[in-house]
mmCIF file of C-alpha atoms and ligand atoms in Angstrom:
data_model
loop_
_atom_site.group_PDB
_atom_site.id
_atom_site.type_symbol
_atom_site.label_atom_id
_atom_site.label_comp_id
_atom_site.label_asym_id
_atom_site.label_seq_id
_atom_site.Cartn_x
_atom_site.Cartn_y
_atom_site.Cartn_z
ATOM 1 C CA UNK A 747 214.749 37.140 -79.486
ATOM 2 C CA UNK A 748 218.377 38.601 -78.397
ATOM 3 C CA UNK A 749 218.517 38.353 -74.235
ATOM 4 C CA UNK A 750 218.952 42.075 -72.780
ATOM 5 C CA UNK A 751 221.128 40.584 -70.325
ATOM 6 C CA UNK A 752 224.047 38.699 -72.201
ATOM 7 C CA UNK A 753 226.073 37.663 -68.860
ATOM 8 C CA UNK A 754 229.535 38.992 -70.155
ATOM 9 C CA UNK A 755 231.040 42.178 -70.785
ATOM 10 C CA UNK A 756 233.906 43.815 -71.739
ATOM 11 C CA UNK A 757 235.579 46.169 -68.515
ATOM 12 C CA UNK A 758 234.731 49.478 -70.686
ATOM 13 C CA UNK A 759 231.524 48.293 -70.809
ATOM 14 C CA UNK A 760 231.259 47.957 -66.768
ATOM 15 C CA UNK A 761 233.093 51.006 -66.318
ATOM 16 C CA UNK A 762 230.776 52.772 -68.706
ATOM 17 C CA UNK A 763 227.387 51.756 -67.685
ATOM 18 C CA UNK A 764 228.059 50.909 -63.934
ATOM 19 C CA UNK A 765 231.198 52.508 -62.763
ATOM 20 C CA UNK A 766 230.774 56.021 -64.339
ATOM 21 C CA UNK A 767 227.187 56.248 -63.109
ATOM 22 C CA UNK A 768 227.791 54.956 -59.357
ATOM 23 C CA UNK A 769 230.891 57.826 -59.656
ATOM 24 C CA UNK A 770 228.874 60.432 -60.588
ATOM 25 C CA UNK A 771 225.821 59.317 -58.316
ATOM 26 C CA UNK A 772 228.201 59.747 -55.579
ATOM 27 C CA UNK A 773 229.906 62.674 -56.401
ATOM 28 C CA UNK A 774 226.680 64.547 -56.734
ATOM 29 C CA UNK A 775 225.091 63.155 -53.414
ATOM 30 C CA UNK A 776 228.256 63.854 -51.708
ATOM 31 C CA UNK A 777 227.943 67.851 -53.123
ATOM 32 C CA UNK A 778 224.583 68.403 -52.037
ATOM 33 C CA UNK A 779 225.355 66.890 -48.770
ATOM 34 C CA UNK A 780 227.875 69.502 -48.387
ATOM 35 C CA UNK A 781 226.046 72.184 -49.366
ATOM 36 C CA UNK A 782 223.409 71.211 -46.896
ATOM 37 C CA UNK A 783 225.458 71.187 -44.243
ATOM 38 C CA UNK A 784 227.123 74.512 -44.769
ATOM 39 C CA UNK A 785 223.981 75.828 -45.005
ATOM 40 C CA UNK A 786 222.402 74.249 -41.572
ATOM 41 C CA UNK A 787 226.162 75.028 -40.245
ATOM 42 C CA UNK A 788 224.920 78.884 -41.034
ATOM 43 C CA UNK A 789 222.346 78.440 -37.884
ATOM 44 C CA UNK A 790 224.980 78.164 -35.330
ATOM 45 C CA UNK A 791 226.292 82.177 -35.867
ATOM 46 C CA UNK A 792 225.653 83.644 -32.536
ATOM 47 C CA UNK A 793 224.391 80.828 -30.812
ATOM 48 C CA UNK A 794 225.341 80.265 -27.013
ATOM 49 C CA UNK A 795 226.730 76.714 -26.924
ATOM 50 C CA UNK A 796 227.949 75.660 -23.524
ATOM 51 C CA UNK A 797 230.628 73.126 -23.707
ATOM 52 C CA UNK A 798 231.366 71.072 -20.239
ATOM 53 C CA UNK A 799 234.829 69.424 -20.417
ATOM 54 C CA UNK A 800 236.282 71.973 -22.574
ATOM 55 C CA UNK A 801 239.789 71.949 -20.971
ATOM 56 C CA UNK A 802 240.872 68.866 -23.467
ATOM 57 C CA UNK A 803 240.424 66.352 -25.421
ATOM 58 C CA UNK A 804 236.801 65.864 -27.508
ATOM 59 C CA UNK A 805 235.281 69.226 -25.542
ATOM 60 C CA UNK A 806 238.398 71.219 -26.569
ATOM 61 C CA UNK A 807 237.875 69.967 -30.362
ATOM 62 C CA UNK A 808 234.353 70.977 -30.241
ATOM 63 C CA UNK A 809 235.202 74.324 -28.651
ATOM 64 C CA UNK A 810 237.108 75.031 -32.105
ATOM 65 C CA UNK A 811 234.470 73.533 -34.113
ATOM 66 C CA UNK A 812 231.693 75.657 -32.838
ATOM 67 C CA UNK A 813 233.945 78.425 -32.487
ATOM 68 C CA UNK A 814 234.533 78.472 -36.131
ATOM 69 C CA UNK A 815 231.038 78.438 -37.042
ATOM 70 C CA UNK A 816 230.831 82.090 -35.318
ATOM 71 C CA UNK A 817 229.052 80.477 -32.148
ATOM 72 C CA UNK A 818 229.394 81.593 -28.547
ATOM 73 C CA UNK A 819 231.237 78.954 -26.901
ATOM 74 C CA UNK A 820 230.978 78.875 -23.190
ATOM 75 C CA UNK A 821 234.052 76.603 -22.057
ATOM 76 C CA UNK A 822 233.501 74.692 -18.994
ATOM 77 C CA UNK A 823 235.679 72.286 -16.759
ATOM 78 C CA UNK A 824 237.461 72.535 -13.206
ATOM 79 C CA UNK A 825 240.946 73.690 -14.640
ATOM 80 C CA UNK A 826 240.764 77.169 -15.187
ATOM 81 C CA UNK A 827 244.223 77.757 -16.365
ATOM 82 C CA UNK A 828 243.314 75.003 -19.271
ATOM 83 C CA UNK A 829 240.296 76.644 -20.220
ATOM 84 C CA UNK A 830 241.892 80.165 -20.261
ATOM 85 C CA UNK A 831 244.529 78.356 -22.755
ATOM 86 C CA UNK A 832 241.849 76.894 -25.008
ATOM 87 C CA UNK A 833 240.283 80.349 -25.107
ATOM 88 C CA UNK A 834 243.472 82.202 -26.120
ATOM 89 C CA UNK A 835 244.050 79.278 -29.085
ATOM 90 C CA UNK A 836 240.842 80.011 -30.156
ATOM 91 C CA UNK A 837 241.023 83.594 -29.991
ATOM 92 C CA UNK A 838 244.225 83.605 -32.242
ATOM 93 C CA UNK A 839 241.957 82.070 -35.019
ATOM 94 C CA UNK A 840 241.579 84.112 -38.391
ATOM 95 C CA UNK A 841 238.058 83.819 -39.196
ATOM 96 C CA UNK A 842 235.833 84.855 -42.112
ATOM 97 C CA UNK A 843 233.186 85.076 -40.038
ATOM 98 C CA UNK A 844 232.493 87.916 -37.135
ATOM 99 C CA UNK A 845 233.619 85.637 -34.009
ATOM 100 C CA UNK A 846 232.287 85.778 -30.739
ATOM 101 C CA UNK A 847 234.410 85.928 -27.749
ATOM 102 C CA UNK A 848 234.594 82.639 -25.407
ATOM 103 C CA UNK A 849 233.615 82.886 -22.192
ATOM 104 C CA UNK A 850 235.530 80.170 -19.443
ATOM 105 C CA UNK A 851 233.567 79.482 -16.540
ATOM 106 C CA UNK A 852 235.015 77.032 -13.623
ATOM 107 C CA UNK A 853 232.579 73.867 -13.602
ATOM 108 C CA UNK A 854 232.812 70.581 -11.188
ATOM 109 C CA UNK A 855 230.285 68.377 -12.626
ATOM 110 C CA UNK A 856 231.067 66.524 -9.161
ATOM 111 C CA UNK A 857 229.810 69.433 -7.354
ATOM 112 C CA UNK A 858 225.869 68.747 -7.689
ATOM 113 C CA UNK A 859 224.571 71.605 -5.315
ATOM 114 C CA UNK A 860 226.586 74.269 -7.704
ATOM 115 C CA UNK A 861 225.446 73.252 -11.130
ATOM 116 C CA UNK A 862 222.495 76.096 -10.585
ATOM 117 C CA UNK A 863 224.738 78.601 -9.845
ATOM 118 C CA UNK A 864 226.920 77.565 -12.745
ATOM 119 C CA UNK A 865 223.842 77.879 -14.918
ATOM 120 C CA UNK A 866 223.076 81.130 -13.614
ATOM 121 C CA UNK A 867 226.836 82.698 -14.213
ATOM 122 C CA UNK A 868 226.175 81.871 -18.023
ATOM 123 C CA UNK A 869 223.294 83.411 -18.337
ATOM 124 C CA UNK A 870 224.877 86.522 -16.666
ATOM 125 C CA UNK A 871 227.376 86.284 -19.199
ATOM 126 C CA UNK A 872 225.629 85.483 -22.435
ATOM 127 C CA UNK A 873 221.891 86.071 -21.607
ATOM 128 C CA UNK A 874 220.337 82.594 -22.743
ATOM 129 C CA UNK A 875 221.516 79.026 -23.566
ATOM 130 C CA UNK A 876 221.008 77.618 -27.274
ATOM 131 C CA UNK A 877 223.137 74.127 -26.854
ATOM 132 C CA UNK A 878 224.184 72.229 -24.179
ATOM 133 C CA UNK A 879 226.995 69.882 -24.772
ATOM 134 C CA UNK A 880 227.211 67.385 -21.876
ATOM 135 C CA UNK A 881 230.725 66.000 -22.599
ATOM 136 C CA UNK A 882 232.633 66.345 -19.409
ATOM 137 C CA UNK A 883 233.224 62.902 -18.070
ATOM 138 C CA UNK A 884 236.038 60.086 -16.258
ATOM 139 C CA UNK A 885 236.585 56.576 -17.369
ATOM 140 C CA UNK A 886 238.215 53.982 -14.866
ATOM 141 C CA UNK A 887 240.133 51.060 -15.343
ATOM 142 C CA UNK A 888 239.738 47.928 -12.913
ATOM 143 C CA UNK A 889 237.405 44.867 -12.404
ATOM 144 C CA UNK A 890 234.427 44.670 -9.901
ATOM 145 C CA UNK A 891 235.801 42.511 -7.402
ATOM 146 C CA UNK A 892 238.833 45.071 -6.695
ATOM 147 C CA UNK A 893 237.593 48.593 -7.639
ATOM 148 C CA UNK A 894 236.852 50.379 -4.467
ATOM 149 C CA UNK A 895 232.877 51.515 -4.090
ATOM 150 C CA UNK A 896 234.360 54.948 -3.938
ATOM 151 C CA UNK A 897 235.516 54.517 -7.689
ATOM 152 C CA UNK A 898 231.869 53.648 -8.844
ATOM 153 C CA UNK A 899 230.305 56.439 -6.795
ATOM 154 C CA UNK A 900 232.444 59.017 -8.160
ATOM 155 C CA UNK A 901 232.078 58.060 -11.907
ATOM 156 C CA UNK A 902 228.379 57.764 -11.828
ATOM 157 C CA UNK A 903 228.063 61.398 -9.995
ATOM 158 C CA UNK A 904 230.400 63.145 -12.752
ATOM 159 C CA UNK A 905 229.288 61.176 -15.957
ATOM 160 C CA UNK A 906 225.804 60.597 -15.052
ATOM 161 C CA UNK A 907 224.446 63.076 -12.064
ATOM 162 C CA UNK A 908 226.321 65.513 -12.924
ATOM 163 C CA UNK A 909 225.126 65.764 -16.640
ATOM 164 C CA UNK A 910 221.439 65.260 -15.029
ATOM 165 C CA UNK A 911 221.791 67.816 -12.715
ATOM 166 C CA UNK A 912 223.032 70.706 -15.104
ATOM 167 C CA UNK A 913 220.686 69.673 -17.899
ATOM 168 C CA UNK A 914 217.670 69.832 -15.193
ATOM 169 C CA UNK A 915 219.278 73.510 -14.192
ATOM 170 C CA UNK A 916 219.143 74.347 -18.161
ATOM 171 C CA UNK A 917 215.698 72.841 -19.031
ATOM 172 C CA UNK A 918 213.787 75.124 -17.793
ATOM 173 C CA UNK A 919 214.754 78.238 -19.728
ATOM 174 C CA UNK A 920 214.403 76.209 -23.071
ATOM 175 C CA UNK A 921 211.078 74.838 -22.438
ATOM 176 C CA UNK A 922 209.848 78.521 -22.056
ATOM 177 C CA UNK A 923 211.606 79.913 -25.394
ATOM 178 C CA UNK A 924 210.532 76.554 -26.837
ATOM 179 C CA UNK A 925 213.837 75.891 -28.518
ATOM 180 C CA UNK A 926 217.148 74.410 -27.614
ATOM 181 C CA UNK A 927 219.019 71.084 -27.986
ATOM 182 C CA UNK A 928 220.838 68.987 -25.081
ATOM 183 C CA UNK A 929 223.718 66.959 -26.740
ATOM 184 C CA UNK A 930 224.946 64.128 -24.462
ATOM 185 C CA UNK A 931 228.567 62.370 -25.754
ATOM 186 C CA UNK A 932 228.274 59.172 -24.359
ATOM 187 C CA UNK A 933 230.356 56.040 -25.951
ATOM 188 C CA UNK A 934 230.218 53.182 -27.335
ATOM 189 C CA UNK A 935 230.290 51.794 -23.860
ATOM 190 C CA UNK A 936 226.909 53.343 -23.265
ATOM 191 C CA UNK A 937 225.396 50.530 -25.960
ATOM 192 C CA UNK A 938 227.735 47.610 -24.762
ATOM 193 C CA UNK A 939 229.809 46.630 -21.478
ATOM 194 C CA UNK A 940 233.147 45.343 -21.196
ATOM 195 C CA UNK A 941 235.092 43.875 -18.561
ATOM 196 C CA UNK A 942 237.066 45.872 -16.150
ATOM 197 C CA UNK A 943 234.651 49.231 -17.152
ATOM 198 C CA UNK A 944 231.605 48.105 -15.208
ATOM 199 C CA UNK A 945 231.192 51.829 -13.476
ATOM 200 C CA UNK A 946 232.242 53.753 -16.738
ATOM 201 C CA UNK A 947 229.718 51.474 -19.062
ATOM 202 C CA UNK A 948 226.948 52.057 -16.433
ATOM 203 C CA UNK A 949 227.188 55.332 -16.037
ATOM 204 C CA UNK A 950 227.011 55.813 -19.870
ATOM 205 C CA UNK A 951 224.330 53.255 -20.186
ATOM 206 C CA UNK A 952 222.371 55.450 -17.695
ATOM 207 C CA UNK A 953 222.840 58.479 -20.112
ATOM 208 C CA UNK A 954 221.353 56.740 -22.898
ATOM 209 C CA UNK A 955 218.475 55.920 -20.705
ATOM 210 C CA UNK A 956 217.952 59.466 -19.635
ATOM 211 C CA UNK A 957 218.488 60.881 -22.754
ATOM 212 C CA UNK A 958 215.922 58.538 -24.616
ATOM 213 C CA UNK A 959 213.174 59.451 -22.181
ATOM 214 C CA UNK A 960 214.080 63.239 -22.392
ATOM 215 C CA UNK A 961 214.248 63.212 -26.258
ATOM 216 C CA UNK A 962 210.350 61.773 -25.975
ATOM 217 C CA UNK A 963 209.403 64.348 -22.889
ATOM 218 C CA UNK A 964 210.752 67.443 -24.987
ATOM 219 C CA UNK A 965 208.921 66.773 -28.214
ATOM 220 C CA UNK A 966 206.425 69.024 -27.157
ATOM 221 C CA UNK A 967 209.004 71.643 -25.956
ATOM 222 C CA UNK A 968 210.363 71.899 -29.130
ATOM 223 C CA UNK A 969 213.731 70.906 -27.367
ATOM 224 C CA UNK A 970 215.766 68.479 -29.271
ATOM 225 C CA UNK A 971 218.433 65.527 -27.808
ATOM 226 C CA UNK A 972 221.250 64.313 -29.691
ATOM 227 C CA UNK A 973 222.984 61.048 -28.306
ATOM 228 C CA UNK A 974 226.695 60.341 -29.446
ATOM 229 C CA UNK A 975 228.318 57.442 -29.049
ATOM 230 C CA UNK A 976 232.031 57.540 -29.946
ATOM 231 C CA UNK A 977 234.568 54.610 -30.353
ATOM 232 C CA UNK A 978 238.458 55.019 -29.478
ATOM 233 C CA UNK A 979 239.668 58.630 -29.774
ATOM 234 C CA UNK A 980 243.096 60.116 -29.080
ATOM 235 C CA UNK A 981 242.484 62.030 -25.783
ATOM 236 C CA UNK A 982 243.733 62.019 -22.401
ATOM 237 C CA UNK A 983 240.844 59.820 -21.023
ATOM 238 C CA UNK A 984 242.705 56.557 -19.991
ATOM 239 C CA UNK A 985 245.384 59.113 -18.697
ATOM 240 C CA UNK A 986 242.933 60.573 -16.486
ATOM 241 C CA UNK A 987 240.952 57.305 -15.610
ATOM 242 C CA UNK A 988 240.578 56.059 -12.125
ATOM 243 C CA UNK A 989 242.589 52.767 -10.845
ATOM 244 C CA UNK A 990 240.492 50.389 -8.787
ATOM 245 C CA UNK A 991 241.811 52.042 -5.902
ATOM 246 C CA UNK A 992 240.694 55.791 -7.058
ATOM 247 C CA UNK A 993 244.415 57.114 -7.856
ATOM 248 C CA UNK A 994 244.947 58.041 -11.789
ATOM 249 C CA UNK A 995 245.467 55.376 -14.240
ATOM 250 C CA UNK A 996 248.190 57.446 -15.559
ATOM 251 C CA UNK A 997 248.550 55.478 -18.748
ATOM 252 C CA UNK A 998 247.921 55.769 -22.598
ATOM 253 C CA UNK A 999 246.085 53.031 -23.838
ATOM 254 C CA UNK A 1000 246.997 51.620 -27.066
ATOM 255 C CA UNK A 1001 243.723 51.012 -28.490
ATOM 256 C CA UNK A 1002 242.825 55.055 -27.385
ATOM 257 C CA UNK A 1003 246.054 56.322 -28.976
ATOM 258 C CA UNK A 1004 245.142 54.648 -32.373
ATOM 259 C CA UNK A 1005 241.830 56.104 -32.559
ATOM 260 C CA UNK A 1006 240.253 58.784 -34.550
ATOM 261 C CA UNK A 1007 241.284 62.598 -33.798
ATOM 262 C CA UNK A 1008 239.185 64.810 -31.496
ATOM 263 C CA UNK A 1009 238.895 67.111 -34.242
ATOM 264 C CA UNK A 1010 237.702 64.662 -36.987
ATOM 265 C CA UNK A 1011 235.336 63.595 -34.022
ATOM 266 C CA UNK A 1012 234.083 67.073 -33.323
ATOM 267 C CA UNK A 1013 233.209 67.654 -37.137
ATOM 268 C CA UNK A 1014 231.429 64.503 -37.260
ATOM 269 C CA UNK A 1015 229.249 65.823 -33.961
ATOM 270 C CA UNK A 1016 228.805 69.250 -35.227
ATOM 271 C CA UNK A 1017 227.340 67.882 -38.581
ATOM 272 C CA UNK A 1018 224.978 65.716 -36.398
ATOM 273 C CA UNK A 1019 224.061 68.669 -34.230
ATOM 274 C CA UNK A 1020 223.207 70.828 -37.046
ATOM 275 C CA UNK A 1021 220.913 68.073 -38.920
ATOM 276 C CA UNK A 1022 219.501 67.591 -34.973
ATOM 277 C CA UNK A 1023 219.977 63.844 -35.465
ATOM 278 C CA UNK A 1024 218.674 61.565 -32.423
ATOM 279 C CA UNK A 1025 221.659 59.206 -32.400
ATOM 280 C CA UNK A 1026 225.458 59.611 -33.731
ATOM 281 C CA UNK A 1027 228.033 56.561 -33.470
ATOM 282 C CA UNK A 1028 231.595 57.823 -34.202
ATOM 283 C CA UNK A 1029 233.233 54.557 -34.316
ATOM 284 C CA UNK A 1030 235.836 52.038 -35.724
ATOM 285 C CA UNK A 1031 234.162 49.159 -37.362
ATOM 286 C CA UNK A 1032 234.925 46.550 -34.387
ATOM 287 C CA UNK A 1033 232.655 48.110 -31.975
ATOM 288 C CA UNK A 1034 230.171 49.155 -34.299
ATOM 289 C CA UNK A 1035 230.356 45.087 -34.747
ATOM 290 C CA UNK A 1036 229.982 44.403 -31.110
ATOM 291 C CA UNK A 1037 227.008 46.474 -30.796
ATOM 292 C CA UNK A 1038 225.495 44.320 -33.585
ATOM 293 C CA UNK A 1039 226.633 41.144 -32.250
ATOM 294 C CA UNK A 1040 225.349 41.834 -28.398
ATOM 295 C CA UNK A 1041 221.872 42.322 -29.892
ATOM 296 C CA UNK A 1042 221.382 39.713 -32.333
ATOM 297 C CA UNK A 1043 224.211 36.932 -30.928
ATOM 298 C CA UNK A 1044 224.152 37.880 -27.458
ATOM 299 C CA UNK A 1045 225.751 34.292 -26.572
ATOM 300 C CA UNK A 1046 228.853 34.992 -29.155
ATOM 301 C CA UNK A 1047 229.148 38.338 -27.455
ATOM 302 C CA UNK A 1048 229.131 37.241 -23.987
ATOM 303 C CA UNK A 1049 231.932 34.545 -25.083
ATOM 304 C CA UNK A 1050 233.919 36.919 -26.167
ATOM 305 C CA UNK A 1051 233.959 39.192 -23.203
ATOM 306 C CA UNK A 1052 234.830 36.185 -21.068
ATOM 307 C CA UNK A 1053 237.782 35.708 -23.298
ATOM 308 C CA UNK A 1054 238.796 39.286 -22.859
ATOM 309 C CA UNK A 1055 238.661 39.428 -18.935
ATOM 310 C CA UNK A 1056 240.290 35.994 -18.659
ATOM 311 C CA UNK A 1057 243.092 36.794 -15.817
ATOM 312 C CA UNK A 1058 246.277 35.742 -17.776
ATOM 313 C CA UNK A 1059 245.372 38.312 -19.916
ATOM 314 C CA UNK A 1060 244.861 40.621 -17.277
ATOM 315 C CA UNK A 1061 248.142 40.229 -16.087
ATOM 316 C CA UNK A 1062 250.100 41.030 -18.944
ATOM 317 C CA UNK A 1063 248.512 44.057 -19.308
HETATM 318 N N1 LIG B 2200 238.623 58.912 -25.801
HETATM 319 C C1 LIG B 2200 237.609 58.394 -25.760
HETATM 320 O O1 LIG B 2200 238.247 57.122 -26.667
HETATM 321 C C2 LIG B 2200 236.170 58.469 -25.555
HETATM 322 C C3 LIG B 2200 234.848 57.548 -26.253
HETATM 323 C C4 LIG B 2200 233.870 57.646 -26.030
HETATM 324 C C5 LIG B 2200 233.407 58.667 -24.991
HETATM 325 N N2 LIG B 2200 234.476 59.665 -24.592
HETATM 326 C C6 LIG B 2200 233.791 60.326 -23.468
HETATM 327 O O2 LIG B 2200 233.688 61.731 -24.320
HETATM 328 C C7 LIG B 2200 234.188 62.880 -23.197
HETATM 329 C C8 LIG B 2200 235.407 63.604 -23.089
HETATM 330 O O3 LIG B 2200 236.154 62.643 -22.783
HETATM 331 P P1 LIG B 2200 237.992 62.911 -23.672
HETATM 332 O O4 LIG B 2200 238.186 61.750 -24.212
HETATM 333 O O5 LIG B 2200 237.921 64.115 -24.346
HETATM 334 O O6 LIG B 2200 238.778 62.969 -22.483
HETATM 335 P P2 LIG B 2200 239.946 64.049 -21.677
HETATM 336 O O7 LIG B 2200 240.626 64.505 -22.523
HETATM 337 O O8 LIG B 2200 240.430 63.632 -20.399
HETATM 338 O O9 LIG B 2200 238.638 64.922 -21.377
HETATM 339 C C9 LIG B 2200 237.895 64.889 -20.368
HETATM 340 C C10 LIG B 2200 237.421 66.430 -20.145
HETATM 341 O O10 LIG B 2200 236.151 66.400 -18.712
HETATM 342 C C11 LIG B 2200 236.970 67.142 -17.898
HETATM 343 N N3 LIG B 2200 235.844 66.817 -16.740
HETATM 344 C C12 LIG B 2200 236.554 65.541 -16.011
HETATM 345 N N4 LIG B 2200 235.752 65.576 -14.844
HETATM 346 C C13 LIG B 2200 235.255 66.728 -14.675
HETATM 347 C C14 LIG B 2200 234.585 67.577 -13.746
HETATM 348 N N5 LIG B 2200 234.628 66.778 -12.358
HETATM 349 N N6 LIG B 2200 233.649 68.380 -13.656
HETATM 350 C C15 LIG B 2200 233.616 69.008 -15.116
HETATM 351 N N7 LIG B 2200 234.592 68.593 -15.996
HETATM 352 C C16 LIG B 2200 234.991 67.440 -15.833
HETATM 353 C C17 LIG B 2200 237.758 67.414 -17.791
HETATM 354 O O11 LIG B 2200 238.333 68.710 -17.736
HETATM 355 P P3 LIG B 2200 238.766 69.191 -16.109
HETATM 356 O O12 LIG B 2200 240.051 67.926 -15.544
HETATM 357 O O13 LIG B 2200 239.815 70.459 -16.297
HETATM 358 O O14 LIG B 2200 237.790 69.313 -15.227
HETATM 359 C C18 LIG B 2200 238.188 67.100 -19.386
HETATM 360 O O15 LIG B 2200 237.878 68.746 -20.292
HETATM 361 C C19 LIG B 2200 234.026 62.112 -21.850
HETATM 362 O O16 LIG B 2200 232.852 62.036 -21.566
HETATM 363 C C20 LIG B 2200 234.391 60.579 -22.422
HETATM 364 O O17 LIG B 2200 233.441 59.548 -21.237
HETATM 365 C C21 LIG B 2200 235.684 59.558 -24.864
HETATM 366 C C1 LIG B 2201 213.524 68.434 -33.016
HETATM 367 O O1 LIG B 2201 212.440 68.558 -32.140
HETATM 368 C C2 LIG B 2201 211.400 68.681 -32.851
HETATM 369 C C3 LIG B 2201 210.271 68.280 -31.312
HETATM 370 O O2 LIG B 2201 210.795 66.993 -30.924
HETATM 371 C C4 LIG B 2201 210.966 67.792 -33.342
HETATM 372 O O3 LIG B 2201 209.884 67.947 -34.221
HETATM 373 C C5 LIG B 2201 211.447 68.089 -34.943
HETATM 374 O O4 LIG B 2201 211.563 67.079 -35.992
HETATM 375 C C6 LIG B 2201 213.394 67.658 -34.578
HETATM 376 N N1 LIG B 2201 214.019 67.953 -35.545
HETATM 377 C C7 LIG B 2201 214.800 66.763 -36.111
HETATM 378 C C8 LIG B 2201 215.270 67.370 -37.411
HETATM 379 O O5 LIG B 2201 214.512 65.925 -36.008
#
């Protein structure tokens, strides 16, 4: 009897019976994903989307992405002039669908007592909030031994308590309406911690935990929660980071400079939000591998991190 699989075939055979079906399959899948995403994106028209940290970087790119889909974007951050610049940039675009006028509202996430007032301002301007994107945040550079306690407090206040307070201020109306979506822009450093970023990694780990609890509690109220963990993205994050004494770090890190663009990142986030995904990691391969190693081979992870933190390497930086 002739065996079904003889072992060796010509290149043409492989192209025809393996290459072609795979290519066609992938193309059809890509096409359907595109069509499905486009349909889901249509649901964003007229939706009120509050974006914190919309004056720069990922938040600014998110403002463009949601504005392009016809959402009413609320741009929030401390620098009013930068928010107005973003608004002007948005309004100078030509959309093929009706555009919603962006709203700029000043917001300081460190000012925990005034986040309720901020929420009221959004309601007066837009009536409701459909999606909250907790994106505003700040990083730092420096080891635990030499960083001031003030830096730890400030990072935790802005990255964690600020997002918690804002989320809490906005939740009651979402629960009442039985619809809504809370998005957190955490970080790969919300899943693994590296040396010289203790305060930042701790604040992002905290928000990941908060998000998981929130998702479970909100299920009965039909409110969705998406946790986004970006890797390296080209933004001003390292320029705006705090030094061990709490001053501006003011240096563009090479790892950040060679990261993904904010526009690419915002596209990924938008697709994840319309699909109401629980988690999204937007990252290069190495940070993803690091997350894997931390969980499945922790001793290797700790070894690499000790190397990374060694003082000779630090003094070169
Ligand atoms: N870039 C990356 O590699 C990376 C990686 C992972 C996660 N992330 C996260 O992505 C988010 C956005 O950062 P980015 O990379 O786009 O950096 P960025 O360009 O420095 O933007 C940070 C944004 O946060 C706002 N912000 C800072 N402190 C604030 C405060 N006290 N109150 C209100 N808004 C405040 C800033 O606006 P004002 O200064 O006008 O207030 C700015 O719009 C952050 O949460 C960051 O941790 C970034
Ligand atoms: C959004 O959240 C609701 C409530 O938890 C849940 O029933 C629904 O499945 C979620 N949507 C998706 C696409 O996961």
